[in-house]
Amino acid sequence: MASISKLLSLSSQLESISDTPQLDCELLLCHVIDKDRTWLRTWPDNTVSPTHQTLFKSLLDQRIKGTPIAYITGSRGFWSMDLNVSSDTLIPRPETELLVEIVLKLGLPSQACGLDLGTGSGAIALALASERLDMQWFAVDAQLGAVELAQDNCNQQQLSNVSIFQSNWFDAIKQQDNKFDLIVSNPPYIAKDDPHLSQGDVRFEPKTALVSGVDGLDDIKVIVSQSSMYLNTNGWLVLEHGYDQGKAVRDLMLFAGFNEVTTKQDYNNLDRITLGFWK
Ligand SMILES: C[S@@+](CC[C@H](N)C(=O)[O-])C[C@H]1O[C@@H](n2cnc3c(N)ncnc32)[C@H](O)[C@@H]1O
C-alpha cells in the first residue's frame, strides 16, 4: 500500500498543466480519503487503501487532462460556504468575494430586497443572503442547470430568504411587482476571441457563463440599460467585470444616469467592480 507522501509525490505529473501541482494533488487526496490538508501533513507515512489509491489515480488522470479541480471534486469554497459546482456554470472565483464585501458595506436597510443576475452556483446571492438574513433575495440564471444547482446550494445552506428562478436577465421579473434596492451581477464579460478561452481551467467552463460578444460588454450593456426600471430610488447596481473594462462600464453607467459611479480594485490592484446608485 502506498503512503500519503508517496501519493503526493505524483504532483510532479501536474507540473505542466497547473500552477499549483502540490495543492491540486493534496485537494484530490483529501477528497478521496475525506480528510483535510492538515491531516495529510501530520500523517505523511500513513498508508492509503488500494480502493482509495485507484480512485485517487483516476482523479489525478482527469486533472492531468486539464479538468479543473472543482469539477473533479464537485465543490468549491466561497465566502463561508462549500458550494456544489457543475459544468453548467462558472466555478466561483475568489475575486468575486470582493463584490460581496462591497455590498455588505453599503449598509442596506433591513427588509431591503436584492437581485443577483446570472447567479450560477448561487455564490453571490447565497453569500449575501447568509450575511443579511433580514433582507429578501432573488437570484436568476438563463441556464436551467445553473438554477437547479443554485437551488441545491441554497437548500444545503438552509437559507429561506432566497428565491431562485430561470430568467433571461430581467425577462421573467415582473417590473410592476418587483423593485429592488440592489442589483448585483457577475455576468459573462470575456470577448469572444479572447485567447484565454482556450487556456487552463476556463476551457472546461461553459461559454454561456463566460463570453459576451466582440468586446465582452454585450451582457453588461443589457443589464446597465435595463436596471433602472427595476431599482427603487437610491437602489444600487454593483457589477463585476474584466480588469480592462472599468472605464467602459463606468461610461455605460453614467450614460444610463447612475450616480456616484466608482470602480473598485481587487487584491491585485486591478479594476474589478463598478457600482453606482439610481435616484
Ligand atoms: C460569470 S458567470 C457568474 C456565475 C456566478 N454569479 C458567480 O459569480 O460565480 C455568469 C452567469 O450568467 C449566466 N447568464 C448568461 N447569460 C444570461 C442571461 N441572458 N440571463 C441570465 N443569466 C445569464 C450564466 O449562465 C452564468 O451562470
mmCIF file of C-alpha atoms and ligand atoms in Angstrom:
data_model
loop_
_atom_site.group_PDB
_atom_site.id
_atom_site.type_symbol
_atom_site.label_atom_id
_atom_site.label_comp_id
_atom_site.label_asym_id
_atom_site.label_seq_id
_atom_site.Cartn_x
_atom_site.Cartn_y
_atom_site.Cartn_z
ATOM 1 C CA MET A 1 0.000 0.000 0.000
ATOM 2 C CA ALA A 2 1.311 3.481 -0.855
ATOM 3 C CA SER A 3 1.827 6.157 1.782
ATOM 4 C CA ILE A 4 0.336 9.654 1.746
ATOM 5 C CA SER A 5 3.750 11.171 0.906
ATOM 6 C CA LYS A 6 4.288 8.706 -1.963
ATOM 7 C CA LEU A 7 0.920 9.606 -3.499
ATOM 8 C CA LEU A 8 1.563 13.330 -3.044
ATOM 9 C CA SER A 9 4.877 12.973 -4.881
ATOM 10 C CA LEU A 10 2.775 12.229 -8.005
ATOM 11 C CA SER A 11 2.122 16.001 -8.075
ATOM 12 C CA SER A 12 5.147 16.218 -10.382
ATOM 13 C CA GLN A 13 2.833 14.859 -13.120
ATOM 14 C CA LEU A 14 0.755 18.051 -12.855
ATOM 15 C CA GLU A 15 3.618 20.492 -13.278
ATOM 16 C CA SER A 16 2.971 21.144 -16.963
ATOM 17 C CA ILE A 17 -0.778 21.790 -16.594
ATOM 18 C CA SER A 18 -1.148 23.513 -13.220
ATOM 19 C CA ASP A 19 0.429 26.464 -11.372
ATOM 20 C CA THR A 20 -0.332 24.685 -8.092
ATOM 21 C CA PRO A 21 0.542 20.992 -8.601
ATOM 22 C CA GLN A 22 1.160 20.208 -4.911
ATOM 23 C CA LEU A 23 -2.046 21.890 -3.774
ATOM 24 C CA ASP A 24 -4.073 20.164 -6.524
ATOM 25 C CA CYS A 25 -2.698 16.787 -5.513
ATOM 26 C CA GLU A 26 -3.468 17.417 -1.840
ATOM 27 C CA LEU A 27 -7.032 18.512 -2.627
ATOM 28 C CA LEU A 28 -7.668 15.381 -4.694
ATOM 29 C CA LEU A 29 -6.296 13.105 -1.984
ATOM 30 C CA CYS A 30 -8.272 14.944 0.719
ATOM 31 C CA HIS A 31 -11.405 14.448 -1.369
ATOM 32 C CA VAL A 32 -10.747 10.717 -1.792
ATOM 33 C CA ILE A 33 -9.920 9.886 1.828
ATOM 34 C CA ASP A 34 -12.221 12.536 3.340
ATOM 35 C CA LYS A 35 -9.541 14.266 5.429
ATOM 36 C CA ASP A 36 -8.232 17.843 5.461
ATOM 37 C CA ARG A 37 -4.800 19.068 4.346
ATOM 38 C CA THR A 38 -3.563 19.457 7.926
ATOM 39 C CA TRP A 39 -4.234 15.743 8.445
ATOM 40 C CA LEU A 40 -2.223 14.874 5.308
ATOM 41 C CA ARG A 41 0.737 16.895 6.565
ATOM 42 C CA THR A 42 0.519 15.447 10.054
ATOM 43 C CA TRP A 43 0.434 11.815 8.881
ATOM 44 C CA PRO A 44 2.628 11.592 5.730
ATOM 45 C CA ASP A 45 3.590 7.962 6.481
ATOM 46 C CA ASN A 46 0.024 6.684 6.836
ATOM 47 C CA THR A 47 -0.968 4.248 4.108
ATOM 48 C CA VAL A 48 -3.948 4.578 1.767
ATOM 49 C CA SER A 49 -6.181 1.596 0.936
ATOM 50 C CA PRO A 50 -5.942 0.086 -2.583
ATOM 51 C CA THR A 51 -9.506 1.246 -3.377
ATOM 52 C CA HIS A 52 -8.679 4.822 -2.427
ATOM 53 C CA GLN A 53 -5.398 4.658 -4.369
ATOM 54 C CA THR A 54 -7.201 3.550 -7.521
ATOM 55 C CA LEU A 55 -9.780 6.316 -7.144
ATOM 56 C CA PHE A 56 -7.074 8.909 -6.448
ATOM 57 C CA LYS A 57 -5.144 7.905 -9.563
ATOM 58 C CA SER A 58 -8.248 8.125 -11.747
ATOM 59 C CA LEU A 59 -8.943 11.650 -10.432
ATOM 60 C CA LEU A 60 -5.295 12.591 -10.970
ATOM 61 C CA ASP A 61 -5.644 11.420 -14.595
ATOM 62 C CA GLN A 62 -8.625 13.733 -15.058
ATOM 63 C CA ARG A 63 -6.553 16.624 -13.667
ATOM 64 C CA ILE A 64 -3.633 15.714 -15.966
ATOM 65 C CA LYS A 65 -6.105 16.087 -18.873
ATOM 66 C CA GLY A 66 -6.878 19.608 -17.576
ATOM 67 C CA THR A 67 -10.237 19.170 -15.815
ATOM 68 C CA PRO A 68 -10.497 21.834 -13.069
ATOM 69 C CA ILE A 69 -10.148 20.548 -9.506
ATOM 70 C CA ALA A 70 -13.582 21.912 -8.556
ATOM 71 C CA TYR A 71 -15.294 19.947 -11.361
ATOM 72 C CA ILE A 72 -13.467 16.784 -10.229
ATOM 73 C CA THR A 73 -14.332 17.132 -6.541
ATOM 74 C CA GLY A 74 -17.747 18.716 -7.290
ATOM 75 C CA SER A 75 -17.299 21.604 -4.876
ATOM 76 C CA ARG A 76 -15.516 24.897 -4.249
ATOM 77 C CA GLY A 77 -15.257 27.066 -1.155
ATOM 78 C CA PHE A 78 -16.760 30.555 -1.495
ATOM 79 C CA TRP A 79 -17.192 33.021 1.353
ATOM 80 C CA SER A 80 -18.079 30.836 4.359
ATOM 81 C CA MET A 81 -19.717 28.101 2.277
ATOM 82 C CA ASP A 82 -18.738 24.937 0.484
ATOM 83 C CA LEU A 83 -20.730 25.156 -2.778
ATOM 84 C CA ASN A 84 -21.559 22.381 -5.215
ATOM 85 C CA VAL A 85 -20.342 23.191 -8.708
ATOM 86 C CA SER A 86 -21.118 21.727 -12.121
ATOM 87 C CA SER A 87 -20.196 22.188 -15.755
ATOM 88 C CA ASP A 88 -23.480 24.131 -16.225
ATOM 89 C CA THR A 89 -21.827 27.263 -14.906
ATOM 90 C CA LEU A 90 -18.721 29.087 -13.705
ATOM 91 C CA ILE A 91 -16.637 27.840 -10.790
ATOM 92 C CA PRO A 92 -16.925 30.671 -8.231
ATOM 93 C CA ARG A 93 -13.760 32.800 -8.090
ATOM 94 C CA PRO A 94 -12.118 34.335 -5.009
ATOM 95 C CA GLU A 95 -12.186 37.802 -6.712
ATOM 96 C CA THR A 96 -15.988 37.703 -6.565
ATOM 97 C CA GLU A 97 -15.830 37.764 -2.747
ATOM 98 C CA LEU A 98 -14.822 41.424 -3.156
ATOM 99 C CA LEU A 99 -18.258 42.133 -4.649
ATOM 100 C CA VAL A 100 -19.868 40.544 -1.575
ATOM 101 C CA GLU A 101 -17.688 42.670 0.744
ATOM 102 C CA ILE A 102 -18.562 45.869 -1.152
ATOM 103 C CA VAL A 103 -22.294 45.164 -0.994
ATOM 104 C CA LEU A 104 -22.172 44.419 2.733
ATOM 105 C CA LYS A 105 -20.521 47.816 3.310
ATOM 106 C CA LEU A 106 -23.375 49.647 1.514
ATOM 107 C CA GLY A 107 -25.415 49.327 4.711
ATOM 108 C CA LEU A 108 -28.703 48.498 3.012
ATOM 109 C CA PRO A 109 -31.739 48.882 5.297
ATOM 110 C CA SER A 110 -33.471 45.968 6.947
ATOM 111 C CA GLN A 111 -36.205 44.419 4.742
ATOM 112 C CA ALA A 112 -34.406 45.651 1.600
ATOM 113 C CA CYS A 113 -34.626 43.464 -1.483
ATOM 114 C CA GLY A 114 -31.673 42.286 -3.628
ATOM 115 C CA LEU A 115 -31.441 40.624 -7.052
ATOM 116 C CA ASP A 116 -28.476 38.560 -8.361
ATOM 117 C CA LEU A 117 -28.467 38.328 -12.175
ATOM 118 C CA GLY A 118 -26.647 35.274 -13.601
ATOM 119 C CA THR A 119 -26.387 33.559 -10.239
ATOM 120 C CA GLY A 120 -24.603 30.408 -11.482
ATOM 121 C CA SER A 121 -23.853 28.256 -8.419
ATOM 122 C CA GLY A 122 -25.637 30.916 -6.334
ATOM 123 C CA ALA A 123 -22.309 32.124 -4.929
ATOM 124 C CA ILE A 124 -23.087 35.854 -4.655
ATOM 125 C CA ALA A 125 -26.756 35.603 -3.700
ATOM 126 C CA LEU A 126 -26.191 32.903 -1.089
ATOM 127 C CA ALA A 127 -23.183 34.637 0.484
ATOM 128 C CA LEU A 128 -25.175 37.870 0.755
ATOM 129 C CA ALA A 129 -28.314 36.117 1.949
ATOM 130 C CA SER A 130 -26.338 34.321 4.658
ATOM 131 C CA GLU A 131 -24.953 37.646 5.919
ATOM 132 C CA ARG A 132 -28.200 39.596 5.550
ATOM 133 C CA LEU A 133 -30.923 37.288 6.817
ATOM 134 C CA ASP A 134 -33.107 40.383 7.313
ATOM 135 C CA MET A 135 -33.214 41.014 3.543
ATOM 136 C CA GLN A 136 -35.151 39.241 0.794
ATOM 137 C CA TRP A 137 -33.045 37.903 -2.093
ATOM 138 C CA PHE A 138 -33.867 36.895 -5.657
ATOM 139 C CA ALA A 139 -31.462 35.100 -7.995
ATOM 140 C CA VAL A 140 -31.884 34.230 -11.673
ATOM 141 C CA ASP A 141 -29.932 32.444 -14.378
ATOM 142 C CA ALA A 142 -30.723 31.692 -18.015
ATOM 143 C CA GLN A 143 -29.453 28.095 -17.697
ATOM 144 C CA LEU A 144 -31.815 25.611 -16.048
ATOM 145 C CA GLY A 145 -28.834 23.539 -14.846
ATOM 146 C CA ALA A 146 -27.457 26.584 -13.028
ATOM 147 C CA VAL A 147 -30.843 27.375 -11.470
ATOM 148 C CA GLU A 148 -31.077 23.796 -10.142
ATOM 149 C CA LEU A 149 -27.510 23.931 -8.840
ATOM 150 C CA ALA A 150 -28.085 27.260 -7.067
ATOM 151 C CA GLN A 151 -31.291 25.864 -5.534
ATOM 152 C CA ASP A 152 -29.399 22.772 -4.264
ATOM 153 C CA ASN A 153 -26.771 25.024 -2.716
ATOM 154 C CA CYS A 154 -29.456 27.209 -1.189
ATOM 155 C CA ASN A 155 -31.132 24.152 0.362
ATOM 156 C CA GLN A 156 -27.791 22.927 1.678
ATOM 157 C CA GLN A 157 -27.157 26.302 3.326
ATOM 158 C CA GLN A 158 -30.726 26.195 4.724
ATOM 159 C CA LEU A 159 -31.453 29.736 3.590
ATOM 160 C CA SER A 160 -35.151 30.612 3.483
ATOM 161 C CA ASN A 161 -34.733 34.226 2.307
ATOM 162 C CA VAL A 162 -33.750 33.428 -1.324
ATOM 163 C CA SER A 163 -35.992 32.783 -4.376
ATOM 164 C CA ILE A 164 -34.241 31.315 -7.395
ATOM 165 C CA PHE A 165 -35.723 31.000 -10.878
ATOM 166 C CA GLN A 166 -34.891 30.845 -14.575
ATOM 167 C CA SER A 167 -34.798 34.111 -16.462
ATOM 168 C CA ASN A 168 -33.037 35.687 -19.411
ATOM 169 C CA TRP A 169 -31.765 38.698 -17.416
ATOM 170 C CA PHE A 170 -34.933 40.623 -16.406
ATOM 171 C CA ASP A 171 -37.381 38.825 -18.725
ATOM 172 C CA ALA A 172 -39.141 36.748 -16.025
ATOM 173 C CA ILE A 173 -39.192 39.581 -13.483
ATOM 174 C CA LYS A 174 -42.435 41.484 -13.364
ATOM 175 C CA GLN A 175 -41.414 45.119 -13.286
ATOM 176 C CA GLN A 176 -44.636 46.343 -11.676
ATOM 177 C CA ASP A 177 -44.396 43.798 -8.812
ATOM 178 C CA ASN A 178 -40.692 43.782 -8.128
ATOM 179 C CA LYS A 179 -38.435 46.719 -7.475
ATOM 180 C CA PHE A 180 -35.070 46.134 -5.868
ATOM 181 C CA ASP A 181 -32.808 48.105 -3.546
ATOM 182 C CA LEU A 182 -29.817 46.323 -5.022
ATOM 183 C CA ILE A 183 -28.995 44.571 -8.281
ATOM 184 C CA VAL A 184 -25.713 42.637 -8.420
ATOM 185 C CA SER A 185 -24.200 40.674 -11.257
ATOM 186 C CA ASN A 186 -21.051 38.887 -12.290
ATOM 187 C CA PRO A 187 -22.168 38.453 -15.909
ATOM 188 C CA PRO A 188 -20.240 36.893 -18.795
ATOM 189 C CA TYR A 189 -17.671 39.541 -19.824
ATOM 190 C CA ILE A 190 -14.996 37.890 -21.970
ATOM 191 C CA ALA A 191 -14.611 38.876 -25.629
ATOM 192 C CA LYS A 192 -15.458 36.011 -27.984
ATOM 193 C CA ASP A 193 -11.957 35.849 -29.496
ATOM 194 C CA ASP A 194 -10.033 36.225 -26.223
ATOM 195 C CA PRO A 195 -7.124 33.735 -26.302
ATOM 196 C CA HIS A 196 -7.602 32.953 -22.575
ATOM 197 C CA LEU A 197 -10.717 30.970 -23.538
ATOM 198 C CA SER A 198 -8.502 28.199 -24.880
ATOM 199 C CA GLN A 199 -6.185 28.065 -21.848
ATOM 200 C CA GLY A 200 -6.277 26.385 -18.426
ATOM 201 C CA ASP A 201 -9.433 25.696 -16.406
ATOM 202 C CA VAL A 202 -11.533 28.134 -18.453
ATOM 203 C CA ARG A 203 -11.549 25.649 -21.370
ATOM 204 C CA PHE A 204 -13.857 23.415 -19.318
ATOM 205 C CA GLU A 205 -16.340 26.087 -18.267
ATOM 206 C CA PRO A 206 -19.425 26.782 -20.433
ATOM 207 C CA LYS A 207 -19.182 29.643 -22.937
ATOM 208 C CA THR A 208 -22.660 30.735 -21.760
ATOM 209 C CA ALA A 209 -21.034 31.765 -18.464
ATOM 210 C CA LEU A 210 -18.008 33.460 -19.998
ATOM 211 C CA VAL A 211 -18.463 35.008 -23.432
ATOM 212 C CA SER A 212 -20.303 38.206 -24.220
ATOM 213 C CA GLY A 213 -19.889 39.434 -27.774
ATOM 214 C CA VAL A 214 -16.992 41.018 -29.602
ATOM 215 C CA ASP A 215 -15.723 43.194 -26.717
ATOM 216 C CA GLY A 216 -17.160 41.247 -23.776
ATOM 217 C CA LEU A 217 -19.643 44.024 -22.991
ATOM 218 C CA ASP A 218 -22.885 42.803 -24.624
ATOM 219 C CA ASP A 219 -24.454 41.479 -21.405
ATOM 220 C CA ILE A 220 -23.218 44.358 -19.242
ATOM 221 C CA LYS A 221 -24.873 46.767 -21.726
ATOM 222 C CA VAL A 222 -28.224 44.962 -21.368
ATOM 223 C CA ILE A 223 -28.015 44.911 -17.567
ATOM 224 C CA VAL A 224 -26.958 48.560 -17.248
ATOM 225 C CA SER A 225 -29.600 49.822 -19.670
ATOM 226 C CA GLN A 226 -32.484 47.883 -18.032
ATOM 227 C CA SER A 227 -31.572 48.021 -14.325
ATOM 228 C CA SER A 228 -33.032 51.465 -13.624
ATOM 229 C CA MET A 229 -36.518 50.137 -14.465
ATOM 230 C CA TYR A 230 -36.179 47.593 -11.649
ATOM 231 C CA LEU A 231 -34.437 49.699 -8.993
ATOM 232 C CA ASN A 232 -36.053 51.656 -6.177
ATOM 233 C CA THR A 233 -34.893 55.221 -5.575
ATOM 234 C CA ASN A 234 -31.398 55.058 -4.050
ATOM 235 C CA GLY A 235 -31.071 51.458 -5.246
ATOM 236 C CA TRP A 236 -27.575 50.221 -6.138
ATOM 237 C CA LEU A 237 -26.232 48.468 -9.203
ATOM 238 C CA VAL A 238 -22.981 46.573 -8.495
ATOM 239 C CA LEU A 239 -21.212 44.796 -11.372
ATOM 240 C CA GLU A 240 -18.136 42.607 -11.648
ATOM 241 C CA HIS A 241 -16.202 42.995 -14.919
ATOM 242 C CA GLY A 242 -12.851 42.412 -16.607
ATOM 243 C CA TYR A 243 -9.690 44.179 -15.391
ATOM 244 C CA ASP A 244 -9.627 46.312 -18.574
ATOM 245 C CA GLN A 245 -13.357 47.183 -18.639
ATOM 246 C CA GLY A 246 -13.540 49.655 -15.727
ATOM 247 C CA LYS A 247 -13.756 52.796 -17.837
ATOM 248 C CA ALA A 248 -16.187 51.277 -20.335
ATOM 249 C CA VAL A 249 -18.532 50.127 -17.541
ATOM 250 C CA ARG A 250 -18.321 53.498 -15.748
ATOM 251 C CA ASP A 251 -19.176 55.264 -19.022
ATOM 252 C CA LEU A 252 -22.155 52.952 -19.603
ATOM 253 C CA MET A 253 -23.477 53.530 -16.077
ATOM 254 C CA LEU A 254 -23.008 57.303 -16.261
ATOM 255 C CA PHE A 255 -24.727 57.392 -19.654
ATOM 256 C CA ALA A 256 -27.655 55.408 -18.203
ATOM 257 C CA GLY A 257 -27.987 58.037 -15.429
ATOM 258 C CA PHE A 258 -26.400 56.302 -12.415
ATOM 259 C CA ASN A 259 -24.894 58.433 -9.658
ATOM 260 C CA GLU A 260 -21.587 58.310 -7.786
ATOM 261 C CA VAL A 261 -20.250 55.739 -10.229
ATOM 262 C CA THR A 262 -16.956 54.307 -8.978
ATOM 263 C CA THR A 263 -14.696 51.363 -9.769
ATOM 264 C CA LYS A 264 -13.012 49.300 -7.043
ATOM 265 C CA GLN A 265 -9.814 47.326 -7.488
ATOM 266 C CA ASP A 266 -9.217 43.722 -6.472
ATOM 267 C CA TYR A 267 -6.305 42.450 -4.339
ATOM 268 C CA ASN A 268 -4.042 42.545 -7.416
ATOM 269 C CA ASN A 269 -4.918 46.228 -7.795
ATOM 270 C CA LEU A 270 -6.900 45.590 -10.992
ATOM 271 C CA ASP A 271 -10.255 47.194 -11.814
ATOM 272 C CA ARG A 272 -12.865 44.597 -10.880
ATOM 273 C CA ILE A 273 -16.156 46.033 -9.552
ATOM 274 C CA THR A 274 -18.093 49.126 -10.675
ATOM 275 C CA LEU A 275 -21.066 50.476 -8.761
ATOM 276 C CA GLY A 276 -23.453 53.389 -8.717
ATOM 277 C CA PHE A 277 -26.929 54.231 -7.431
ATOM 278 C CA TRP A 278 -30.203 55.286 -9.000
ATOM 279 C CA LYS A 279 -32.033 58.431 -7.889
HETATM 280 C C1 LIG B 1 -19.616 34.658 -14.988
HETATM 281 S S1 LIG B 1 -20.904 33.546 -14.566
HETATM 282 C C2 LIG B 1 -21.176 34.040 -12.871
HETATM 283 C C3 LIG B 1 -21.791 32.987 -12.001
HETATM 284 C C4 LIG B 1 -21.882 33.401 -10.523
HETATM 285 N N1 LIG B 1 -22.672 34.606 -10.358
HETATM 286 C C5 LIG B 1 -20.507 33.609 -9.936
HETATM 287 O O1 LIG B 1 -20.140 34.756 -9.671
HETATM 288 O O2 LIG B 1 -19.793 32.616 -9.717
HETATM 289 C C6 LIG B 1 -22.261 34.257 -15.452
HETATM 290 C C7 LIG B 1 -23.609 33.578 -15.255
HETATM 291 O O3 LIG B 1 -24.563 34.313 -16.026
HETATM 292 C C8 LIG B 1 -25.469 33.409 -16.617
HETATM 293 N N2 LIG B 1 -26.070 34.047 -17.792
HETATM 294 C C9 LIG B 1 -25.508 34.227 -19.028
HETATM 295 N N3 LIG B 1 -26.377 34.843 -19.846
HETATM 296 C C10 LIG B 1 -27.504 35.077 -19.109
HETATM 297 C C11 LIG B 1 -28.745 35.683 -19.400
HETATM 298 N N4 LIG B 1 -29.034 36.165 -20.624
HETATM 299 N N5 LIG B 1 -29.662 35.763 -18.412
HETATM 300 C C12 LIG B 1 -29.398 35.271 -17.184
HETATM 301 N N6 LIG B 1 -28.247 34.655 -16.846
HETATM 302 C C13 LIG B 1 -27.300 34.573 -17.806
HETATM 303 C C14 LIG B 1 -24.617 32.198 -16.954
HETATM 304 O O4 LIG B 1 -25.411 31.037 -17.133
HETATM 305 C C15 LIG B 1 -23.674 32.139 -15.739
HETATM 306 O O5 LIG B 1 -24.199 31.307 -14.734
#
